PDB file of C-alpha atoms in Angstrom:
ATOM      1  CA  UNK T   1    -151.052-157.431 172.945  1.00  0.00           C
ATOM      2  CA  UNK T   2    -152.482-155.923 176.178  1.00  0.00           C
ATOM      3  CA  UNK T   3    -151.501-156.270 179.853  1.00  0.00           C
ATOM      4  CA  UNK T   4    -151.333-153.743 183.150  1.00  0.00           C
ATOM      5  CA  UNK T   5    -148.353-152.051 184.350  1.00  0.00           C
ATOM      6  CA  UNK T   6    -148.867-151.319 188.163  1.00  0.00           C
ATOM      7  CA  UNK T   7    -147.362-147.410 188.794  1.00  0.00           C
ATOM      8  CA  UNK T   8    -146.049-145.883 191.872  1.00  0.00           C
ATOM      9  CA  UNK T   9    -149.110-145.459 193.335  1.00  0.00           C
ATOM     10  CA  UNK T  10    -150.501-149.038 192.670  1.00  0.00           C
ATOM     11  CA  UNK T  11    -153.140-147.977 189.907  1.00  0.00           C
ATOM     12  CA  UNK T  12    -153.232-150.464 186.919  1.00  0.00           C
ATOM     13  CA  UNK T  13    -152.557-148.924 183.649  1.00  0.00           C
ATOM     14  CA  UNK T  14    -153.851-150.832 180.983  1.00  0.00           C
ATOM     15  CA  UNK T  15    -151.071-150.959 178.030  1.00  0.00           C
ATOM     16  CA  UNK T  16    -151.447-151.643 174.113  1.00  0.00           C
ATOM     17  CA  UNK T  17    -148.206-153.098 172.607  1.00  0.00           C
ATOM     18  CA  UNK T  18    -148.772-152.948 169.000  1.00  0.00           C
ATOM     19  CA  UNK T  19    -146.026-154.716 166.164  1.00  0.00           C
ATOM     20  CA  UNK T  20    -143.401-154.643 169.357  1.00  0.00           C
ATOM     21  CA  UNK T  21    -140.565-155.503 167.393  1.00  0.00           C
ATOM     22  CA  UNK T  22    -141.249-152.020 165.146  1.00  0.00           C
ATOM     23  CA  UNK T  23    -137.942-150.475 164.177  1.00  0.00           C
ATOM     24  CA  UNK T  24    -139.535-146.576 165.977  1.00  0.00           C
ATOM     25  CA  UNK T  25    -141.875-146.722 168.236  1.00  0.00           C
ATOM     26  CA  UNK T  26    -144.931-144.227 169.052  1.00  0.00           C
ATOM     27  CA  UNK T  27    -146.327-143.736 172.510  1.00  0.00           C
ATOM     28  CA  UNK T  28    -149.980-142.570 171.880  1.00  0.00           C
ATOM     29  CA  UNK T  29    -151.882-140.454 174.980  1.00  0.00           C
ATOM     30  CA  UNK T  30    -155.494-140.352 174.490  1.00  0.00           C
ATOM     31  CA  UNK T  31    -157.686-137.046 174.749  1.00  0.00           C
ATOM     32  CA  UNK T  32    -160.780-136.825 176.996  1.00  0.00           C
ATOM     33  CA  UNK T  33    -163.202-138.588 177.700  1.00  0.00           C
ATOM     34  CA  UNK T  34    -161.510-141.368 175.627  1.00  0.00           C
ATOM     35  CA  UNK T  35    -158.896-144.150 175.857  1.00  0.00           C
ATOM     36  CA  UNK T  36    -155.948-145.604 173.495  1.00  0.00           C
ATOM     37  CA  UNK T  37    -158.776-147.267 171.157  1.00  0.00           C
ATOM     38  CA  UNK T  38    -159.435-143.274 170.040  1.00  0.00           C
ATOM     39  CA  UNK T  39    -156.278-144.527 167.628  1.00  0.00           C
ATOM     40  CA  UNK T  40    -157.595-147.203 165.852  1.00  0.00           C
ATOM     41  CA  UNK T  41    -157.461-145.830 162.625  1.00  0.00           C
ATOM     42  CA  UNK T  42    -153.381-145.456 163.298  1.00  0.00           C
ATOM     43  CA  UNK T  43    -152.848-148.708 165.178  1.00  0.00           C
ATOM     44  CA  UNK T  44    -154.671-150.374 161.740  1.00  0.00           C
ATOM     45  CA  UNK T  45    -151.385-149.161 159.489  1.00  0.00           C
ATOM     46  CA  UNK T  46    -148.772-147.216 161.302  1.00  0.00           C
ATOM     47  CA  UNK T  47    -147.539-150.996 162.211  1.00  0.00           C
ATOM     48  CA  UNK T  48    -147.116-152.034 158.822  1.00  0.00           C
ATOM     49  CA  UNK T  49    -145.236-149.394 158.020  1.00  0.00           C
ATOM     50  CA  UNK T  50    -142.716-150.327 160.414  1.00  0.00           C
ATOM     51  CA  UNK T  51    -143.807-148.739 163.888  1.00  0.00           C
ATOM     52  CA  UNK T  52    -144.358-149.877 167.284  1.00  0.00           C
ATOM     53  CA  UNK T  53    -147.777-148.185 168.343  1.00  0.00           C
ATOM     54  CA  UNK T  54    -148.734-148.511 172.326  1.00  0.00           C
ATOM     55  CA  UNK T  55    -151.107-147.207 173.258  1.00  0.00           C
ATOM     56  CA  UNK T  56    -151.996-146.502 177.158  1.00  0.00           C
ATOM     57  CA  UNK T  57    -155.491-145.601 179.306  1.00  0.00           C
ATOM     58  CA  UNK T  58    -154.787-142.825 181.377  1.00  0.00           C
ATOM     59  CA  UNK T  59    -156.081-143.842 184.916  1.00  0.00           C
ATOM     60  CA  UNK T  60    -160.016-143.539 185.494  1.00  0.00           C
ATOM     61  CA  UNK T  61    -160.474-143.911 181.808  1.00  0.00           C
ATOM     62  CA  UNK T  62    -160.909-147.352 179.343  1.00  0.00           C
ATOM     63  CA  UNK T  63    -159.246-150.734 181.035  1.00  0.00           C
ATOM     64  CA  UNK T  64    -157.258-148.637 183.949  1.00  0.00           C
ATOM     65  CA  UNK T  65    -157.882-148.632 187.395  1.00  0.00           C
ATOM     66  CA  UNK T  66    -160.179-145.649 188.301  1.00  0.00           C
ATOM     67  CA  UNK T  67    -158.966-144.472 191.692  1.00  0.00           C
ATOM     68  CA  UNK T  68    -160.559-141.600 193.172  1.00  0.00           C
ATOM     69  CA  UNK T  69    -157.650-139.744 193.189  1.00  0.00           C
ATOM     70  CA  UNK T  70    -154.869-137.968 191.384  1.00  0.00           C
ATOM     71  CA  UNK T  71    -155.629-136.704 188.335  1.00  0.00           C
ATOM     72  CA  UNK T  72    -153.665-133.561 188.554  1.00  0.00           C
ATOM     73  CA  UNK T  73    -150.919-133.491 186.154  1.00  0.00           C
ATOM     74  CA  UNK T  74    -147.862-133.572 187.328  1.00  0.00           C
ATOM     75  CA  UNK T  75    -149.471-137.410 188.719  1.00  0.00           C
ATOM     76  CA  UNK T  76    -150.145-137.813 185.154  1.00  0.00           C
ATOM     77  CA  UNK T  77    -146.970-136.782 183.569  1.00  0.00           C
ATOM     78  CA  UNK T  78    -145.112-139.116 186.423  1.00  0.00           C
ATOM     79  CA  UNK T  79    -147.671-142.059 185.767  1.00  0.00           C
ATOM     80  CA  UNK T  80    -146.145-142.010 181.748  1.00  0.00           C
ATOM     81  CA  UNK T  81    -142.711-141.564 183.227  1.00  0.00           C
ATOM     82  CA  UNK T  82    -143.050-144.842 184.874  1.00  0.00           C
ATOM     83  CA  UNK T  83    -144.881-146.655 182.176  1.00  0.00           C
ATOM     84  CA  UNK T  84    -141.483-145.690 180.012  1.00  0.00           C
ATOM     85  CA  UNK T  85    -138.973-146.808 182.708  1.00  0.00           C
ATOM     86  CA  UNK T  86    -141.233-149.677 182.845  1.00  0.00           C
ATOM     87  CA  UNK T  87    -141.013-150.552 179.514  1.00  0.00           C
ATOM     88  CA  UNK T  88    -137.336-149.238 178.783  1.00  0.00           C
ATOM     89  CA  UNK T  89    -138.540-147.223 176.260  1.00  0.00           C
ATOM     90  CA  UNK T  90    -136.326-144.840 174.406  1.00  0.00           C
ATOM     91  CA  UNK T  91    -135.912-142.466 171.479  1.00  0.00           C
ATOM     92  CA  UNK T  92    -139.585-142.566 171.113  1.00  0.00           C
ATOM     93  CA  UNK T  93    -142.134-140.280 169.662  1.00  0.00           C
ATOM     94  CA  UNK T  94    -144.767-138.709 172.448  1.00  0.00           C
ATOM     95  CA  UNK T  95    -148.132-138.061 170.653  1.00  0.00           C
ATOM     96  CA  UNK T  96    -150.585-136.484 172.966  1.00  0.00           C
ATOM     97  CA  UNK T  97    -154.321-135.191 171.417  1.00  0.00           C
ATOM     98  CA  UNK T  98    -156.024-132.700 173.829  1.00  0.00           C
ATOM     99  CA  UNK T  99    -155.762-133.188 177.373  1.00  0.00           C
ATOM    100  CA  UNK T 100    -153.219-136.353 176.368  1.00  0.00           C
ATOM    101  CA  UNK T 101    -151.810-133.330 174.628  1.00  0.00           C
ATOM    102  CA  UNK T 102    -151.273-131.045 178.078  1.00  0.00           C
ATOM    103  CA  UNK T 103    -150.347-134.251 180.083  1.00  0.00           C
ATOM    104  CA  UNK T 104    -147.741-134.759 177.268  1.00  0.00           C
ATOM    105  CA  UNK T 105    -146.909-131.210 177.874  1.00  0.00           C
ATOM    106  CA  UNK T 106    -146.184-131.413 181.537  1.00  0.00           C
ATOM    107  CA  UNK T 107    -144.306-134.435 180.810  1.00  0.00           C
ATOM    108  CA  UNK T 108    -141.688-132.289 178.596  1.00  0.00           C
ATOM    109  CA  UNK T 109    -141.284-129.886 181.465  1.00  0.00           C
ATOM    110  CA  UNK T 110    -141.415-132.115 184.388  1.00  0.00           C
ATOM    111  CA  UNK T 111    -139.390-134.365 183.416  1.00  0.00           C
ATOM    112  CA  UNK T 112    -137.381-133.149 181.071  1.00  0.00           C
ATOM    113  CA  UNK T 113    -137.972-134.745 177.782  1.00  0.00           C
ATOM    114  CA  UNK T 114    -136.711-137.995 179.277  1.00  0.00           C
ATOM    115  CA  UNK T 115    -136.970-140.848 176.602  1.00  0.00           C
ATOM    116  CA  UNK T 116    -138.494-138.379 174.496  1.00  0.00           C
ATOM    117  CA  UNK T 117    -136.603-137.585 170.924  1.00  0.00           C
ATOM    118  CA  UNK T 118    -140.027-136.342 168.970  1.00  0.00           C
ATOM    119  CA  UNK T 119    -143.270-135.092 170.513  1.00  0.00           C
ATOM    120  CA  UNK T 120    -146.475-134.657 168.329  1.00  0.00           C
ATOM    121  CA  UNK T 121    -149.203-131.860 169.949  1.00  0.00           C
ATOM    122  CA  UNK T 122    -152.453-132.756 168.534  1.00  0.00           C
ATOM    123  CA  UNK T 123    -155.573-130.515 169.266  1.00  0.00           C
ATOM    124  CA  UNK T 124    -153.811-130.330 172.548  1.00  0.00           C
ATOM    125  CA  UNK T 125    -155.033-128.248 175.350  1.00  0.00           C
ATOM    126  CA  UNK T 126    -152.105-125.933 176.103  1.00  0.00           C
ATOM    127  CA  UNK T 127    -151.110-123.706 177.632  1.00  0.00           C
ATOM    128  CA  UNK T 128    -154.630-123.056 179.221  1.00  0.00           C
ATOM    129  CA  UNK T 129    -157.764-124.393 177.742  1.00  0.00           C
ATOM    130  CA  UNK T 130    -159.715-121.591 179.414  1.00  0.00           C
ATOM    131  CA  UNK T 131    -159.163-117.873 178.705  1.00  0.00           C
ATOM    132  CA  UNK T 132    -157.595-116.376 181.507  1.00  0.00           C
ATOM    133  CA  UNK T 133    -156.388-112.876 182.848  1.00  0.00           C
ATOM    134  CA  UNK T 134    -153.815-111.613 180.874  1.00  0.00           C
ATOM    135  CA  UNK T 135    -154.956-114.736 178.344  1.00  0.00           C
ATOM    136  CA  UNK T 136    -157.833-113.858 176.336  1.00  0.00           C
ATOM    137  CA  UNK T 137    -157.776-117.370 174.206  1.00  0.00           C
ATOM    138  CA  UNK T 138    -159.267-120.853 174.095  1.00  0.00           C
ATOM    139  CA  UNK T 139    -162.702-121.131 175.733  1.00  0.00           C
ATOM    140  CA  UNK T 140    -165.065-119.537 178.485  1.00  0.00           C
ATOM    141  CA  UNK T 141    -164.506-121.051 182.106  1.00  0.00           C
ATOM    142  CA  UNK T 142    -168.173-121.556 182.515  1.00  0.00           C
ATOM    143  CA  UNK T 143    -168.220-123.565 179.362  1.00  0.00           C
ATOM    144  CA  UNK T 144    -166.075-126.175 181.154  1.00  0.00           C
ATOM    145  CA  UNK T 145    -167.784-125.486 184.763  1.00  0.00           C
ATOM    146  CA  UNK T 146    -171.255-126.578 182.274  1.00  0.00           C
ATOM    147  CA  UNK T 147    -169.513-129.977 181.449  1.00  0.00           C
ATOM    148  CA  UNK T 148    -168.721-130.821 185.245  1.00  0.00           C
ATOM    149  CA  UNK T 149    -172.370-130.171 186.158  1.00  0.00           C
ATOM    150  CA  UNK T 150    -173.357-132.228 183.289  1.00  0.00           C
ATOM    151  CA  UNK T 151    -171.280-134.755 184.021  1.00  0.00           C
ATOM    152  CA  UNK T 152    -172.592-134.957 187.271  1.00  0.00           C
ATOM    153  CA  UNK T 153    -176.112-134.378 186.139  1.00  0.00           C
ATOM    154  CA  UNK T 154    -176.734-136.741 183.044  1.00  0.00           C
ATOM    155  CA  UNK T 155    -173.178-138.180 182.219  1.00  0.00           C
ATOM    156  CA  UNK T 156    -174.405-139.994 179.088  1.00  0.00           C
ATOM    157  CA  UNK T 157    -176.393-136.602 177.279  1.00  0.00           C
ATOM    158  CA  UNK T 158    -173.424-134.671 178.166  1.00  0.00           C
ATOM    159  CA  UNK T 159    -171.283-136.967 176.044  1.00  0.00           C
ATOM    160  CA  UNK T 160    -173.808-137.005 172.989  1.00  0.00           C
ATOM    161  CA  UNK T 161    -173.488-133.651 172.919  1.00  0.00           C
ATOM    162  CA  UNK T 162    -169.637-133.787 172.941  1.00  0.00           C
ATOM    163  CA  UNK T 163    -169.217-136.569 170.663  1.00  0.00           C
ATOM    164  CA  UNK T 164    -171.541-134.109 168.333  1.00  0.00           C
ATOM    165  CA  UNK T 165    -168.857-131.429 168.385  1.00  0.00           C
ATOM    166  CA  UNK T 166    -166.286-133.823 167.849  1.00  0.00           C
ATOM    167  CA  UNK T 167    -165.686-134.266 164.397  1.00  0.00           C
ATOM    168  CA  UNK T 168    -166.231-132.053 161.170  1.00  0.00           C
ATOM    169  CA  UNK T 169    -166.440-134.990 158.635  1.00  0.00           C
ATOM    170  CA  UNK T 170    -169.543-136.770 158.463  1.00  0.00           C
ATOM    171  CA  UNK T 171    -169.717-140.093 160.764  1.00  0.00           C
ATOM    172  CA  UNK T 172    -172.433-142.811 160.780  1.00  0.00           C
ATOM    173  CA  UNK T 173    -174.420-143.848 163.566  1.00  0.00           C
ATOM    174  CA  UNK T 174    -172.654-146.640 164.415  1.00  0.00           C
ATOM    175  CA  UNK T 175    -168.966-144.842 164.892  1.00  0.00           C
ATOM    176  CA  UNK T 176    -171.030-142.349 167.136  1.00  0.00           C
ATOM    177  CA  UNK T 177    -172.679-144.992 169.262  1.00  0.00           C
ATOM    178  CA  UNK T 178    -168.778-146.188 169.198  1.00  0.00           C
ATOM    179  CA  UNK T 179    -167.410-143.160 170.099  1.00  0.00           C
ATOM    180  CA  UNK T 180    -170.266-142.572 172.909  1.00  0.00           C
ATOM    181  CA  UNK T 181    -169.001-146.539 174.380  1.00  0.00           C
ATOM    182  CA  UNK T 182    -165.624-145.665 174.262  1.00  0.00           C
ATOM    183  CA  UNK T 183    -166.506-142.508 176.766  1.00  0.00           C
ATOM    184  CA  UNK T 184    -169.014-144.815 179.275  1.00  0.00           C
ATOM    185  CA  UNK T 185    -166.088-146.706 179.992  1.00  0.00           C
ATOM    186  CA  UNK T 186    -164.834-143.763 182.234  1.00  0.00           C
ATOM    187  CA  UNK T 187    -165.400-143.203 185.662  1.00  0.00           C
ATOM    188  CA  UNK T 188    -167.646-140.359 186.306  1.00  0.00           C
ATOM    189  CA  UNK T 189    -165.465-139.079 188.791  1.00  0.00           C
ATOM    190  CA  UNK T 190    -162.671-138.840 186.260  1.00  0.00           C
ATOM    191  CA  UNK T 191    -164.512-137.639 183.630  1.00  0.00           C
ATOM    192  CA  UNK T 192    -165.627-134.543 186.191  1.00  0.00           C
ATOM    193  CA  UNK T 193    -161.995-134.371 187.871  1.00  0.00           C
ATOM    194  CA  UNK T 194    -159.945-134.514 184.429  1.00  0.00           C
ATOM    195  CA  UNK T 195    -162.323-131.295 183.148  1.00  0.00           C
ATOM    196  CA  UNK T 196    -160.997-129.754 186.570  1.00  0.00           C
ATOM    197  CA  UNK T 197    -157.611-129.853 185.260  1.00  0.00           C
ATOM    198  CA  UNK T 198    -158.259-127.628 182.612  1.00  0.00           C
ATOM    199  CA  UNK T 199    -159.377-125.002 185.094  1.00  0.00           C
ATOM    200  CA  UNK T 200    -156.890-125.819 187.662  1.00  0.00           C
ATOM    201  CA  UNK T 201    -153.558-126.353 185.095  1.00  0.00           C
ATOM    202  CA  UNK T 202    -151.729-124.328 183.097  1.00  0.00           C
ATOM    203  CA  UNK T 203    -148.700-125.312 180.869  1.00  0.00           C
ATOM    204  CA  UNK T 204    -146.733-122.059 179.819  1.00  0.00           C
ATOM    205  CA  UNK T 205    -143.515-123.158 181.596  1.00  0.00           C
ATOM    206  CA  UNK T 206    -143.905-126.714 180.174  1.00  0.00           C
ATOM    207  CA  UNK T 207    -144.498-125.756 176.571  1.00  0.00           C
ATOM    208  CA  UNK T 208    -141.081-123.011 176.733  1.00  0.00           C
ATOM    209  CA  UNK T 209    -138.906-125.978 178.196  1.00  0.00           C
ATOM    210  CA  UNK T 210    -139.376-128.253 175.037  1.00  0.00           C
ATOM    211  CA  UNK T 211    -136.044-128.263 173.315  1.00  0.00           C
ATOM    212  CA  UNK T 212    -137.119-131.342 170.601  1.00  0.00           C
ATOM    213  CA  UNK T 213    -138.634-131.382 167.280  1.00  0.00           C
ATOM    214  CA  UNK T 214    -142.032-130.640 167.350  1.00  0.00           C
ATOM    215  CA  UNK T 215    -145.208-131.482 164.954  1.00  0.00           C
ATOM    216  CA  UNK T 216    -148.246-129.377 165.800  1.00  0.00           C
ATOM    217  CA  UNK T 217    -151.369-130.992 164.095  1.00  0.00           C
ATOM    218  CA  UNK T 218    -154.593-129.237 164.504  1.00  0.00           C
ATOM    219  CA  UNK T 219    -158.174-128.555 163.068  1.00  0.00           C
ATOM    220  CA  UNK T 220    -159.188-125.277 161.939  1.00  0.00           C
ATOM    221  CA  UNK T 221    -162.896-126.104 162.479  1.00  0.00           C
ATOM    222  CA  UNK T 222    -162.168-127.776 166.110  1.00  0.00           C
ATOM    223  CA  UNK T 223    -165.053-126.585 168.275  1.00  0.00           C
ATOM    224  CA  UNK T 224    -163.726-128.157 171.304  1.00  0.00           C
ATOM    225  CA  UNK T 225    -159.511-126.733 171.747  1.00  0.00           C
ATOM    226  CA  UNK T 226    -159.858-123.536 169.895  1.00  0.00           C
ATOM    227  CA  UNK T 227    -157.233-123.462 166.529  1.00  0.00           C
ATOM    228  CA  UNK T 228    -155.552-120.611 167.841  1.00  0.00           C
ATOM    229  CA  UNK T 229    -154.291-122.076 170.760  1.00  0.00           C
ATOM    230  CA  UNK T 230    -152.233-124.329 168.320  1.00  0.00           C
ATOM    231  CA  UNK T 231    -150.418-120.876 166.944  1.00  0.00           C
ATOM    232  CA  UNK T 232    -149.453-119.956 170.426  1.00  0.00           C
ATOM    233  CA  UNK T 233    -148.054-123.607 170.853  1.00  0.00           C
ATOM    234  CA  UNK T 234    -145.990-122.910 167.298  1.00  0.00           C
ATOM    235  CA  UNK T 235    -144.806-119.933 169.280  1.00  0.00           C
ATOM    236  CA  UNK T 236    -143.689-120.978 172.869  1.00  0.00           C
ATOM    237  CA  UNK T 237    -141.830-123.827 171.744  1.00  0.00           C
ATOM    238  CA  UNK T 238    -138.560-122.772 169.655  1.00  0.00           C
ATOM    239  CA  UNK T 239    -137.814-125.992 167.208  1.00  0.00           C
ATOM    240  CA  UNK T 240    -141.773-126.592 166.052  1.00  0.00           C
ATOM    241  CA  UNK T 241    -144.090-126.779 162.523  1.00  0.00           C
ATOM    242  CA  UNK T 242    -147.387-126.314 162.717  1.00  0.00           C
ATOM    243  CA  UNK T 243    -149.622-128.208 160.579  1.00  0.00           C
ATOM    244  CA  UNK T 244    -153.163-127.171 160.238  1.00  0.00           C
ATOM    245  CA  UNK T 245    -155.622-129.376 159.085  1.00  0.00           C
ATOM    246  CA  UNK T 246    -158.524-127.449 156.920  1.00  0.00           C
ATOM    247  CA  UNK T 247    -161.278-130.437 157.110  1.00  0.00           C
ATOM    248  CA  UNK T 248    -160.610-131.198 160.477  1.00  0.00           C
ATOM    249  CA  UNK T 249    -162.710-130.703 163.892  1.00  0.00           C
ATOM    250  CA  UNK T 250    -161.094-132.035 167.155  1.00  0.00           C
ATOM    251  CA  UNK T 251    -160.422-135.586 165.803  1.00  0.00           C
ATOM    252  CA  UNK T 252    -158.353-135.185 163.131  1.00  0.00           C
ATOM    253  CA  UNK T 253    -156.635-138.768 163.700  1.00  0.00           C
ATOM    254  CA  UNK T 254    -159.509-139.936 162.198  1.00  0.00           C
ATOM    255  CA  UNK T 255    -161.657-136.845 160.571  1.00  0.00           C
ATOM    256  CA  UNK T 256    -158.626-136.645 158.162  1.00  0.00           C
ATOM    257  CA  UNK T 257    -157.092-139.983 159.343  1.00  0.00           C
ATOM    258  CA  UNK T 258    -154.879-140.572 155.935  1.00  0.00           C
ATOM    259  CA  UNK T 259    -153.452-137.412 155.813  1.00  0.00           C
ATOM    260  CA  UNK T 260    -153.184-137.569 159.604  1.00  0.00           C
ATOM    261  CA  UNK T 261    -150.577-140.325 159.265  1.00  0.00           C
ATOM    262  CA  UNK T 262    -148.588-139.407 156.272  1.00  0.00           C
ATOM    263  CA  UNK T 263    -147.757-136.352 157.933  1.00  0.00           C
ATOM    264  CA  UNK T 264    -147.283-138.155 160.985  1.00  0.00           C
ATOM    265  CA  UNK T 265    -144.578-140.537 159.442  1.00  0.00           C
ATOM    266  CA  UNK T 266    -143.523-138.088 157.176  1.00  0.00           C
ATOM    267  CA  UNK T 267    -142.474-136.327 160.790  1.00  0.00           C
ATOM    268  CA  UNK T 268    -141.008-139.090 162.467  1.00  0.00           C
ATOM    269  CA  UNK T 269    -138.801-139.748 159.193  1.00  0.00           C
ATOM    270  CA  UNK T 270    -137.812-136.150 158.982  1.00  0.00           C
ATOM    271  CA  UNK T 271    -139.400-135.933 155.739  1.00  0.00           C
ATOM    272  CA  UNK T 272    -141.568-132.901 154.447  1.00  0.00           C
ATOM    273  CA  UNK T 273    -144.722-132.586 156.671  1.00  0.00           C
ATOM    274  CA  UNK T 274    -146.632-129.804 154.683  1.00  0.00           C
TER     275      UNK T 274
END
């Protein structure tokens, strides 16, 4: 079922409350420029399998307000604090995928893990998207500064292209015209402000405070978060597995969506993941 939860700030955060009575429950955080329906190929059968799945649109993005405001993310990281005092969640799993991924991130070092017993990095964008001094990974600044204009310029062409460079498995027309919806329901501001973060953010500090078990899932042929930036992850945070996935591109919740969720559950059980 869906509703809003009204944060500290009084944005509306539209909330997905899948199979509530699940014995473990899974609190999803989207990438950009998507929203919780990026996870529809786990919402169809993680719940039958016993989980609670919600799923939540970070603000300017899907059914949530779209202030014009606040998307830094230590705003973000509190706004998912309050959804989880909100909801008296506890013991839960965090899955973030890409900038969900850094928000989850900042989330673990802000705030200490709180709630938090399992945290799942997918394709996330940590600890800097962008190579930096001293950090010669991920991607070229004026890749990203190329997206804002875009976004500015021709909002729908620049999220063709990205929706393009998505996936590495083959998709029909019709799941990219999906895909391509699912980004228009964004605000442009948010869709320019949340690329900011990934110049203006970094997550070093965040990633060496986690203390819980940690599943790294990842695409080798992701085009979009760079595969290596998932090694360093495996590195900075003490108790993690990395599991790379060979057929996958920067959705690999749905490019490799079976496997995705075995090792998923497999995880959360404390089962095998490789």
């Amino acid at each position: 079922m869906g509703f809003f939860i009204e944060v500290e700030d009084g944005v509306r955060y539209y909330v997905e409350d899948i199979n509530p009575k699940g014995n473990k429950t899974i609190l999803f955080l989207h990438g950009w420029p998507g929203s919780h329906k990026l996870f529809e190929y786990q919402f169809d059968h993680l719940p039958s399998m016993g989980y609670r799945c919600i799923g939540i649109d970070t603000r300017g993005f899907g059914n949530s307000d779209k202030p014009f405001c606040c998307y830094d993310y230590d705003t973000l990281a509190d706004d998912v604090r309050y959804i989880i005092e909100k909801m008296s969640l506890y013991n839960i799993t965090l899955l973030g995928h890409s900038t969900g991924g850094a928000i989850a991130c900042r989330y673990m070092g802000r705030h200490h893990g709180y709630g938090i017993s399992k945290l799942v990095l997918c394709a996330a964008a940590a600890p800097s998207l962008i190579k930096r001094p001293r950090f010669p990974y991920g991607i070229d600044k004026v890749v990203v500064d190329q997206i804002i204009e875009n976004t500015y310029k021709d909002r729908p062409q620049m999220l063709r292209g990205f929706g393009d460079r998505f996936f590495f498995q083959h998709t029909s027309q019709a799941f990219s015209d999906w895909f391509f919806q699912i980004g228009l329901q964004a605000a442009g501001w948010a869709t320019a402000f949340i690329a900011m973060t990934w110049i203006n953010e970094v997550l070093f500090t965040d990633l060496e405070s986690v203390q819980i078990p940690t599943l790294i899932i990842h695409g080798i042929q992701d085009q979009v978060v760079p595969f290596e930036l998932s090694e360093i992850q495996n590195k900075m945070i003490k108790n993690s597995i990395l599991i790379p996935f060979e057929l996958s591109g920067h959705g690999s919740f749905y490019d490799q969506k079976d496997h995705f969720n075995k090792v998923l559950s497999n995880f959360i059980e404390g089962l095998d993941c490789a």
